[in-house]
Short mmCIF file of C-alpha atoms (C1' of nucleotides) in Angstrom, two decimals:
data_model
loop_
_atom_site.label_atom_id
_atom_site.label_comp_id
_atom_site.label_asym_id
_atom_site.label_seq_id
_atom_site.Cartn_x
_atom_site.Cartn_y
_atom_site.Cartn_z
CA MET I 99 18.04 -24.56 35.85
CA ALA I 100 16.17 -21.27 36.26
CA ARG I 101 17.38 -17.68 36.28
CA THR I 102 20.59 -17.55 34.25
CA ALA I 103 23.77 -15.63 35.03
CA GLY I 104 23.72 -12.06 33.77
CA SER I 105 20.02 -12.15 32.96
CA HIS I 106 18.40 -8.73 33.04
CA SER I 107 15.10 -7.43 31.72
CA GLU I 108 16.77 -4.32 30.28
CA ILE I 109 18.89 -6.61 28.13
CA THR I 110 16.49 -9.42 27.33
CA GLY I 111 13.53 -7.13 26.62
CA PRO I 112 15.12 -5.29 23.69
CA ARG I 113 16.58 -8.53 22.40
CA VAL I 114 13.11 -10.04 22.25
CA ARG I 115 11.84 -7.11 20.20
CA THR I 116 14.89 -7.16 17.93
CA ALA I 117 14.60 -10.87 17.28
CA ALA I 118 10.86 -10.66 16.65
CA LEU I 119 11.37 -7.78 14.24
CA ALA I 120 13.99 -9.57 12.19
CA LEU I 121 12.11 -12.87 12.11
CA PHE I 122 8.73 -11.33 11.31
CA ALA I 123 10.30 -9.34 8.48
CA GLN I 124 12.06 -12.37 7.04
CA HIS I 125 9.42 -15.08 7.32
CA GLY I 126 6.21 -13.28 8.17
CA TYR I 127 4.34 -13.06 11.46
CA ALA I 128 2.27 -16.19 11.01
CA ALA I 129 5.24 -18.29 9.94
CA VAL I 130 7.33 -17.43 13.00
CA SER I 131 6.81 -19.33 16.26
CA MET I 132 7.43 -18.11 19.75
CA ARG I 133 10.00 -20.88 20.08
CA GLN I 134 11.95 -19.51 17.11
CA ILE I 135 12.03 -16.06 18.68
CA ALA I 136 13.09 -17.56 22.00
CA ARG I 137 15.89 -19.55 20.35
CA GLU I 138 17.19 -16.38 18.70
CA VAL I 139 17.24 -14.63 22.07
CA GLY I 140 18.81 -17.62 23.78
CA VAL I 141 15.97 -18.33 26.15
CA GLN I 142 13.04 -20.72 26.54
CA ALA I 143 9.69 -19.87 24.98
CA GLY I 144 7.96 -19.36 28.32
CA ALA I 145 10.37 -16.59 29.25
CA LEU I 146 9.09 -14.42 26.40
CA TYR I 147 5.87 -13.91 28.34
CA ASN I 148 7.73 -11.72 30.78
CA TYR I 149 8.04 -9.22 27.93
CA THR I 150 4.79 -9.51 26.02
CA PRO I 151 1.30 -10.64 27.02
CA ASP I 152 1.04 -12.57 23.76
CA LYS I 153 2.38 -12.90 20.23
CA GLN I 154 -0.12 -10.43 18.81
CA SER I 155 1.04 -7.64 21.13
CA LEU I 156 4.60 -8.26 20.07
CA LEU I 157 3.64 -7.46 16.49
CA PHE I 158 1.42 -4.56 17.42
CA ASP I 159 4.03 -2.90 19.63
CA LEU I 160 6.63 -3.10 16.87
CA MET I 161 4.26 -1.46 14.40
CA ARG I 162 3.12 1.25 16.76
CA ALA I 163 6.66 2.11 17.80
CA HIS I 164 7.67 2.38 14.17
CA LEU I 165 4.81 4.70 13.21
CA GLU I 166 5.26 6.85 16.29
CA ASP I 167 8.94 7.19 15.45
CA LEU I 168 7.95 8.19 11.94
CA LEU I 169 5.55 10.87 13.11
CA ALA I 170 8.02 12.20 15.66
CA ALA I 171 10.89 12.31 13.18
CA HIS I 172 8.94 14.20 10.55
CA ALA I 173 8.31 17.49 12.29
CA PRO I 174 5.75 19.26 10.11
CA ARG I 175 7.17 22.61 9.16
CA ASP I 176 5.88 26.08 8.53
CA GLY I 177 3.60 25.67 5.51
CA SER I 178 4.43 28.90 3.73
CA ASP I 179 6.55 27.21 1.05
CA PRO I 180 4.80 24.14 -0.36
CA MET I 181 7.61 23.34 -2.77
CA ALA I 182 10.16 23.27 0.06
CA GLY I 183 7.73 21.25 2.16
CA LEU I 184 7.30 18.67 -0.57
CA GLU I 185 11.02 18.36 -1.14
CA HIS I 186 11.61 17.93 2.57
CA PHE I 187 8.87 15.31 2.82
CA THR I 188 10.26 13.39 -0.16
CA ARG I 189 13.83 13.30 1.08
CA PHE I 190 12.79 12.60 4.64
CA HIS I 191 10.56 9.70 3.61
CA ILE I 192 13.25 8.04 1.53
CA GLN I 193 15.91 8.43 4.20
CA PHE I 194 13.77 7.36 7.13
CA HIS I 195 12.45 4.29 5.35
CA ALA I 196 15.85 3.27 3.98
CA GLU I 197 17.18 3.13 7.53
CA ARG I 198 14.44 0.78 8.73
CA PRO I 199 13.67 -1.79 6.05
CA ASP I 200 12.40 -4.41 8.50
CA GLU I 201 10.05 -2.08 10.33
CA VAL I 202 8.68 -0.73 7.05
CA PHE I 203 8.17 -4.19 5.66
CA ILE I 204 6.25 -5.35 8.70
CA ALA I 205 4.16 -2.20 8.91
CA TYR I 206 2.94 -2.83 5.36
CA MET I 207 2.72 -6.59 5.21
CA GLU I 208 1.36 -7.66 8.54
CA LEU I 209 -1.67 -5.40 8.85
CA ARG I 210 -4.03 -8.31 8.33
CA ASN I 211 -2.57 -10.14 11.30
CA LEU I 212 -3.68 -7.41 13.67
CA SER I 213 -6.84 -7.65 15.72
CA PRO I 214 -9.52 -5.18 14.58
CA GLU I 215 -8.82 -2.75 17.42
CA ASN I 216 -5.07 -2.87 16.88
CA PHE I 217 -5.57 -2.46 13.16
CA ALA I 218 -7.66 0.67 13.69
CA GLU I 219 -4.98 2.22 15.87
CA ILE I 220 -2.20 1.51 13.36
CA GLU I 221 -4.28 2.81 10.49
CA ALA I 222 -4.97 6.02 12.37
CA LEU I 223 -1.26 6.62 12.84
CA ARG I 224 -0.54 5.94 9.20
CA ARG I 225 -3.34 8.27 8.24
CA ARG I 226 -1.83 11.06 10.32
CA TYR I 227 1.38 10.71 8.37
CA GLU I 228 -0.37 10.72 5.01
CA ASP I 229 -2.26 13.83 6.05
CA ARG I 230 1.02 15.67 6.36
CA LEU I 231 1.67 15.17 2.67
CA GLU I 232 -1.91 15.92 1.68
CA THR I 233 -1.71 19.22 3.55
CA ILE I 234 1.42 20.18 1.65
CA LEU I 235 -0.18 19.34 -1.68
CA ARG I 236 -3.35 21.32 -0.90
CA ALA I 237 -1.28 24.33 0.14
CA GLY I 238 0.62 24.11 -3.12
CA VAL I 239 -2.58 23.99 -5.14
CA GLU I 240 -3.94 27.04 -3.34
CA ALA I 241 -0.67 28.87 -3.84
CA GLY I 242 -0.79 28.00 -7.51
CA VAL I 243 2.51 26.10 -7.58
CA PHE I 244 1.08 22.57 -7.92
CA ALA I 245 -1.35 21.24 -10.50
CA VAL I 246 -3.06 18.39 -8.66
CA PRO I 247 -6.68 17.63 -9.53
CA ASP I 248 -7.19 15.37 -6.48
CA PRO I 249 -4.79 15.85 -3.55
CA LYS I 250 -5.92 12.63 -1.83
CA ILE I 251 -5.05 10.53 -4.85
CA ALA I 252 -1.82 12.37 -5.43
CA THR I 253 -0.88 11.71 -1.82
CA MET I 254 -1.37 7.99 -2.24
CA ALA I 255 0.49 8.01 -5.55
CA VAL I 256 3.52 9.84 -4.18
CA ILE I 257 3.75 7.75 -1.02
CA ALA I 258 3.46 4.50 -2.96
CA MET I 259 6.20 5.65 -5.31
CA LEU I 260 8.52 6.65 -2.47
CA THR I 261 7.92 3.59 -0.33
CA GLY I 262 8.65 1.46 -3.37
CA VAL I 263 12.32 2.37 -2.99
CA ASN I 264 12.51 -0.17 -0.17
CA THR I 265 11.67 -3.05 -2.51
CA TRP I 266 14.88 -2.70 -4.48
CA PHE I 267 17.33 -0.32 -2.82
CA ARG I 268 20.37 -1.94 -1.21
CA GLU I 269 23.24 -0.10 0.46
CA GLY I 270 26.36 -0.42 -1.65
CA GLY I 271 24.47 -0.94 -4.89
CA ARG I 272 24.82 0.93 -8.15
CA LEU I 273 23.40 4.16 -6.75
CA SER I 274 23.95 5.95 -3.46
CA LEU I 275 20.93 6.91 -1.41
CA ALA I 276 21.64 10.57 -2.16
CA GLU I 277 21.43 9.86 -5.88
CA VAL I 278 18.22 7.91 -5.46
CA GLU I 279 16.83 10.76 -3.40
CA GLN I 280 17.59 13.25 -6.15
CA ILE I 281 16.05 11.13 -8.90
CA TYR I 282 12.86 10.59 -6.93
CA TRP I 283 12.62 14.23 -5.96
CA ASP I 284 12.85 15.21 -9.64
CA MET I 285 10.04 12.81 -10.51
CA VAL I 286 7.84 13.86 -7.62
CA ARG I 287 8.35 17.53 -8.36
CA LYS I 288 7.50 17.12 -12.01
CA SER I 289 4.50 14.88 -11.33
CA VAL I 290 2.72 17.64 -9.38
CA ALA I 291 4.14 20.58 -11.32
CA ILE I 292 2.02 23.06 -13.21
CA MET V 207 -18.63 -42.27 2.78
CA ALA V 208 -16.31 -41.83 -0.19
CA ARG V 209 -16.84 -40.35 -3.65
CA THR V 210 -19.73 -37.91 -3.43
CA ALA V 211 -22.55 -37.37 -5.90
CA GLY V 212 -21.70 -34.93 -8.65
CA SER V 213 -18.02 -34.88 -7.78
CA HIS V 214 -15.86 -33.98 -10.76
CA SER V 215 -12.27 -32.85 -11.06
CA GLU V 216 -13.20 -30.14 -13.55
CA ILE V 217 -15.43 -28.62 -10.90
CA THR V 218 -13.48 -29.30 -7.73
CA GLY V 219 -10.13 -28.33 -9.21
CA PRO V 220 -11.02 -24.72 -9.98
CA ARG V 221 -12.88 -24.42 -6.69
CA VAL V 222 -9.73 -25.42 -4.83
CA ARG V 223 -7.75 -22.72 -6.59
CA THR V 224 -10.46 -20.12 -6.06
CA ALA V 225 -10.76 -20.90 -2.37
CA ALA V 226 -7.00 -20.89 -1.88
CA LEU V 227 -6.71 -17.57 -3.67
CA ALA V 228 -9.34 -15.86 -1.56
CA LEU V 229 -8.07 -17.28 1.73
CA PHE V 230 -4.40 -16.59 1.01
CA ALA V 231 -5.27 -13.00 0.08
CA GLN V 232 -7.34 -12.46 3.19
CA HIS V 233 -5.27 -14.14 5.88
CA GLY V 234 -1.91 -14.85 4.30
CA TYR V 235 -0.42 -18.10 3.08
CA ALA V 236 1.11 -19.17 6.37
CA ALA V 237 -2.04 -18.42 8.33
CA VAL V 238 -4.29 -20.56 6.14
CA SER V 239 -4.50 -24.32 6.72
CA MET V 240 -5.30 -26.99 4.20
CA ARG V 241 -8.34 -27.82 6.30
CA GLN V 242 -9.66 -24.28 5.94
CA ILE V 243 -9.32 -24.48 2.17
CA ALA V 244 -11.01 -27.88 2.18
CA ARG V 245 -13.91 -26.59 4.28
CA GLU V 246 -14.43 -23.73 1.83
CA VAL V 247 -14.54 -26.20 -1.05
CA GLY V 248 -16.78 -28.56 0.86
CA VAL V 249 -14.39 -31.46 0.96
CA GLN V 250 -12.03 -33.18 3.36
CA ALA V 251 -8.41 -32.03 3.56
CA GLY V 252 -7.01 -35.19 2.04
CA ALA V 253 -8.99 -34.65 -1.15
CA LEU V 254 -7.03 -31.48 -1.91
CA TYR V 255 -4.02 -33.62 -2.74
CA ASN V 256 -5.70 -34.76 -5.93
CA TYR V 257 -5.26 -31.18 -7.14
CA THR V 258 -1.92 -30.12 -5.77
CA PRO V 259 1.17 -32.04 -4.70
CA ASP V 260 1.45 -29.78 -1.65
CA LYS V 261 0.49 -26.43 -0.18
CA GLN V 262 3.54 -24.69 -1.60
CA SER V 263 2.62 -25.63 -5.18
CA LEU V 264 -0.85 -24.26 -4.63
CA LEU V 265 0.64 -20.86 -3.90
CA PHE V 266 3.22 -21.07 -6.64
CA ASP V 267 0.70 -22.06 -9.31
CA LEU V 268 -1.55 -19.15 -8.40
CA MET V 269 1.33 -16.71 -8.69
CA ARG V 270 2.66 -18.11 -11.94
CA ALA V 271 -0.78 -18.16 -13.54
CA HIS V 272 -1.29 -14.54 -12.55
CA LEU V 273 2.01 -13.35 -13.96
CA GLU V 274 1.58 -15.34 -17.15
CA ASP V 275 -1.85 -13.81 -17.60
CA LEU V 276 -0.30 -10.41 -17.06
CA LEU V 277 2.38 -10.95 -19.69
CA ALA V 278 -0.10 -12.39 -22.17
CA ALA V 279 -2.61 -9.57 -21.67
CA HIS V 280 -0.06 -6.83 -22.19
CA ALA V 281 0.93 -7.40 -25.78
CA PRO V 282 4.01 -5.20 -26.27
CA ARG V 283 3.31 -2.88 -29.15
CA ASP V 284 5.26 -1.29 -31.95
CA GLY V 285 7.78 0.93 -30.18
CA SER V 286 7.74 3.85 -32.57
CA ASP V 287 5.68 6.10 -30.27
CA PRO V 288 7.02 6.00 -26.70
CA MET V 289 4.42 8.42 -25.40
CA ALA V 290 1.59 6.24 -26.70
CA GLY V 291 3.35 3.17 -25.37
CA LEU V 292 3.65 4.69 -21.91
CA GLU V 293 0.01 5.76 -21.85
CA HIS V 294 -1.06 2.29 -22.92
CA PHE V 295 1.12 0.66 -20.29
CA THR V 296 -0.22 2.95 -17.56
CA ARG V 297 -3.88 2.43 -18.38
CA PHE V 298 -3.40 -1.28 -18.93
CA HIS V 299 -1.60 -1.76 -15.63
CA ILE V 300 -4.27 0.03 -13.63
CA GLN V 301 -7.12 -1.82 -15.31
CA PHE V 302 -5.57 -5.26 -15.20
CA HIS V 303 -4.60 -4.94 -11.54
CA ALA V 304 -7.94 -3.45 -10.49
CA GLU V 305 -9.68 -6.53 -11.84
CA ARG V 306 -7.55 -8.94 -9.82
CA PRO V 307 -6.94 -7.52 -6.36
CA ASP V 308 -6.45 -10.92 -4.72
CA GLU V 309 -3.95 -12.18 -7.27
CA VAL V 310 -1.99 -8.93 -7.11
CA PHE V 311 -1.95 -8.97 -3.34
CA ILE V 312 -0.62 -12.50 -3.20
CA ALA V 313 1.96 -11.94 -5.91
CA TYR V 314 3.45 -9.12 -3.85
CA MET V 315 3.01 -10.35 -0.30
CA GLU V 316 3.77 -14.03 -0.43
CA LEU V 317 7.09 -14.03 -2.25
CA ARG V 318 8.95 -15.00 0.89
CA ASN V 319 6.87 -18.12 1.28
CA LEU V 320 8.14 -19.52 -2.00
CA SER V 321 10.94 -22.03 -2.15
CA PRO V 322 14.12 -20.58 -3.69
CA GLU V 323 13.53 -22.22 -7.07
CA ASN V 324 9.93 -21.11 -7.21
CA PHE V 325 10.91 -17.62 -6.13
CA ALA V 326 13.43 -17.38 -8.95
CA GLU V 327 10.84 -18.36 -11.52
CA ILE V 328 8.29 -15.84 -10.26
CA GLU V 329 10.89 -13.10 -10.11
CA ALA V 330 11.91 -13.81 -13.69
CA LEU V 331 8.32 -13.39 -14.86
CA ARG V 332 7.93 -10.16 -12.97
CA ARG V 333 11.19 -8.94 -14.41
CA ARG V 334 9.95 -9.60 -17.93
CA TYR V 335 6.98 -7.37 -17.26
CA GLU V 336 9.09 -4.58 -15.79
CA ASP V 337 11.37 -4.78 -18.81
CA ARG V 338 8.44 -3.83 -21.01
CA LEU V 339 8.15 -0.50 -19.24
CA GLU V 340 11.89 0.03 -19.13
CA THR V 341 12.06 -0.48 -22.89
CA ILE V 342 9.39 2.16 -23.42
CA LEU V 343 11.21 4.63 -21.20
CA ARG V 344 14.55 4.06 -22.92
CA ALA V 345 12.95 4.53 -26.32
CA GLY V 346 11.43 7.78 -25.13
CA VAL V 347 14.78 9.04 -23.88
CA GLU V 348 16.43 8.24 -27.20
CA ALA V 349 13.59 9.91 -29.08
CA GLY V 350 14.01 12.97 -26.88
CA VAL V 351 10.46 12.92 -25.51
CA PHE V 352 11.28 11.73 -21.97
CA ALA V 353 13.72 13.21 -19.48
CA VAL V 354 14.67 10.20 -17.37
CA PRO V 355 18.18 10.10 -15.90
CA ASP V 356 17.93 6.42 -14.92
CA PRO V 357 15.33 4.31 -16.75
CA LYS V 358 15.65 1.39 -14.32
CA ILE V 359 14.80 3.56 -11.33
CA ALA V 360 12.03 5.33 -13.20
CA THR V 361 10.58 1.95 -14.07
CA MET V 362 10.45 0.93 -10.43
CA ALA V 363 9.03 4.28 -9.42
CA VAL V 364 6.22 4.21 -11.97
CA ILE V 365 5.27 0.62 -11.29
CA ALA V 366 5.20 1.19 -7.52
CA MET V 367 3.01 4.23 -8.02
CA LEU V 368 0.58 2.39 -10.29
CA THR V 369 0.38 -0.77 -8.21
CA GLY V 370 -0.35 1.40 -5.20
CA VAL V 371 -3.82 2.00 -6.61
CA ASN V 372 -4.79 -1.44 -5.36
CA THR V 373 -4.18 -0.47 -1.74
CA TRP V 374 -7.02 2.03 -1.69
CA PHE V 375 -9.21 1.77 -4.81
CA ARG V 376 -12.65 0.23 -4.28
CA GLU V 377 -15.32 -0.15 -6.94
CA GLY V 378 -18.18 2.24 -6.23
CA GLY V 379 -16.03 4.69 -4.30
CA ARG V 380 -15.66 8.42 -4.82
CA LEU V 381 -13.89 8.04 -8.16
CA SER V 382 -14.50 5.74 -11.11
CA LEU V 383 -11.63 3.67 -12.40
CA ALA V 384 -11.59 5.79 -15.58
CA GLU V 385 -11.08 8.93 -13.50
CA VAL V 386 -8.33 7.28 -11.47
CA GLU V 387 -6.70 6.16 -14.70
CA GLN V 388 -6.70 9.71 -16.04
CA ILE V 389 -5.24 11.19 -12.86
CA TYR V 390 -2.44 8.63 -12.73
CA TRP V 391 -1.68 8.99 -16.41
CA ASP V 392 -1.31 12.75 -15.95
CA MET V 393 1.11 12.22 -13.08
CA VAL V 394 3.12 9.54 -14.88
CA ARG V 395 3.33 11.61 -18.03
CA LYS V 396 4.54 14.67 -16.18
CA SER V 397 7.00 12.74 -14.02
CA VAL V 398 8.98 11.60 -17.07
CA ALA V 399 8.34 14.68 -19.21
CA ILE V 400 11.06 16.92 -20.54
"C1'" DG B 28 -24.90 -54.89 -16.67
"C1'" DT B 29 -20.32 -55.49 -15.51
"C1'" DT B 30 -15.75 -53.81 -15.08
"C1'" DT B 31 -12.68 -50.15 -14.62
"C1'" DT B 32 -11.40 -45.73 -13.21
"C1'" DA B 33 -11.98 -41.26 -10.78
"C1'" DT B 34 -12.94 -39.03 -6.67
"C1'" DT B 35 -13.66 -38.75 -2.07
"C1'" DA B 36 -14.13 -39.80 3.27
"C1'" DG B 37 -12.09 -40.66 7.40
"C1'" DA B 38 -8.61 -42.12 10.22
"C1'" DA B 39 -3.94 -41.91 11.27
"C1'" DC B 40 1.01 -40.01 11.74
"C1'" DA B 41 4.49 -37.38 13.62
"C1'" DT B 42 5.29 -32.93 14.79
"C1'" DA B 43 4.36 -28.02 15.92
"C1'" DT B 44 1.62 -24.46 18.00
"C1'" DG B 45 0.60 -20.45 21.77
"C1'" DT B 46 0.34 -20.25 26.42
"C1'" DT B 47 0.50 -21.46 31.54
"C1'" DC B 48 2.71 -22.70 35.70
"C1'" DA B 49 5.34 -24.61 39.58
"C1'" DG B 50 9.83 -24.78 40.86
"C1'" DT B 51 14.64 -22.94 40.80
"C1'" DT B 52 18.39 -19.88 40.60
"C1'" DA B 53 20.59 -15.10 40.25
"C1'" DA B 54 20.43 -10.39 41.53
"C1'" DT B 55 19.07 -6.98 44.76
"C1'" DC B 56 17.72 -5.10 49.10
"C1'" DT B 57 17.90 -4.78 54.22
"C1'" DA C 90 24.20 -12.84 56.06
"C1'" DG C 91 19.47 -13.41 55.28
"C1'" DA C 92 15.22 -12.24 53.02
"C1'" DT C 93 13.01 -10.74 48.95
"C1'" DT C 94 12.32 -10.07 44.23
"C1'" DA C 95 13.33 -10.74 39.23
"C1'" DA C 96 14.28 -13.84 35.55
"C1'" DC C 97 14.18 -18.07 33.79
"C1'" DT C 98 13.75 -23.43 32.97
"C1'" DG C 99 11.37 -27.35 31.71
"C1'" DA C 100 7.37 -29.75 31.57
"C1'" DA C 101 2.72 -29.79 30.48
"C1'" DC C 102 -1.85 -28.65 28.05
"C1'" DA C 103 -5.06 -28.83 24.50
"C1'" DT C 104 -5.22 -28.18 19.89
"C1'" DA C 105 -3.60 -27.59 15.08
"C1'" DT C 106 -0.55 -28.67 11.34
"C1'" DG C 107 0.72 -30.86 6.35
"C1'" DT C 108 0.50 -35.09 4.43
"C1'" DT C 109 -0.39 -40.20 3.55
"C1'" DC C 110 -3.21 -44.14 3.15
"C1'" DT C 111 -6.94 -47.58 2.79
"C1'" DA C 112 -11.42 -48.35 1.84
"C1'" DA C 113 -15.63 -46.93 -0.23
"C1'" DT C 114 -18.65 -44.97 -3.52
"C1'" DA C 115 -19.86 -42.55 -8.00
"C1'" DA C 116 -19.01 -41.98 -12.85
"C1'" DA C 117 -17.35 -43.72 -17.19
"C1'" DA C 118 -16.12 -47.32 -20.36
"C1'" DC C 119 -17.09 -51.55 -22.27
#
DNA sequence: GTTTTATTAGAACATATGTTCAGTTAATCT
DNA sequence: AGATTAACTGAACATATGTTCTAATAAAAC
């Protein structure tokens, strides 16, 4: 057998990425074989190489797409109101990450499986996102509405706290995402308050 | 050749665990082979099986030892002063985790490589630690010194924030650990304050 | 000094790995 | 309808994997 009925790169391509995403998130990049991904797609392992030059690129492309989505979705706003900016960042971060648990998981857990060049590119994208928050915090300090001795540290602290939601939040659990959002916003607000 | 000069289980045993810890932290459990660990120890792969029944147990034992150390090191104190208890927890957590970056990394990243039974045991230990913080927060709410609408969520938020220190803190960097400790304690205190 | 035990080497096993490639079939174009 | 291109199969390659086992050597016990 060879080309199968109904086969199309616009269908198989996304399915390869979807399968890789789910499998990498569940078992980890190193623990997933190309044959497992192929089986999930319903194709032989060799066929995957029509859609990625190698396994490493498959991981890298998923990460880069995720971080570029993140940066595009969080349009940085007019910086005249740091408190409003911080609230928007907080709620946006929680919502965006809650919608993409697999992507978030991979982007945090599989950094060490990237080649040095790929790692540098991913880190640069992540850094751009963190800078958005740092800018908000600095503006708030200058405006006298935040008491933050070290905006860099506060940035890392807030992001770690917010991203932590993904480790336990499940749709349909005790709390709705809106409730979670409110609780975290209260804590974030107070943690940087005067 | 066979038994080598100076070979001793009290020496080789710890070296196996040390090598496994470092390699798992650097490359990930699934990406590290028994032969790599053996090479690091200076022994053939087969010899490792005098010190572990299999690769999985090697990972599990490292995780369990870490979490048992954690629970033993954090002696829960008299709960009459929630504010003091929270400050102690915060400073303890940062210090203890800063001293063991590899153990912490593994305990968070390699959970999915545990068998279901092993996973349950590790999760139970982690839960016991989280309960210590939750108890402090609940006591503070009852005493009227903390404003925390949901102690469970606040527990997760604080722990995520504190553990996040390990992702960026490096000895000899811009800030000393004591300074970092102070900054985080200020943020934690404010985030649960009235 | 001899026997027993502890510790290791080294080979072997069956299976899995990422990747390549020639051949084959389906879809598309002329 | 015929020619061309896109998509895939199935086999193959060299190498790596976790684990087991026998034989050999060092340390400990007697």
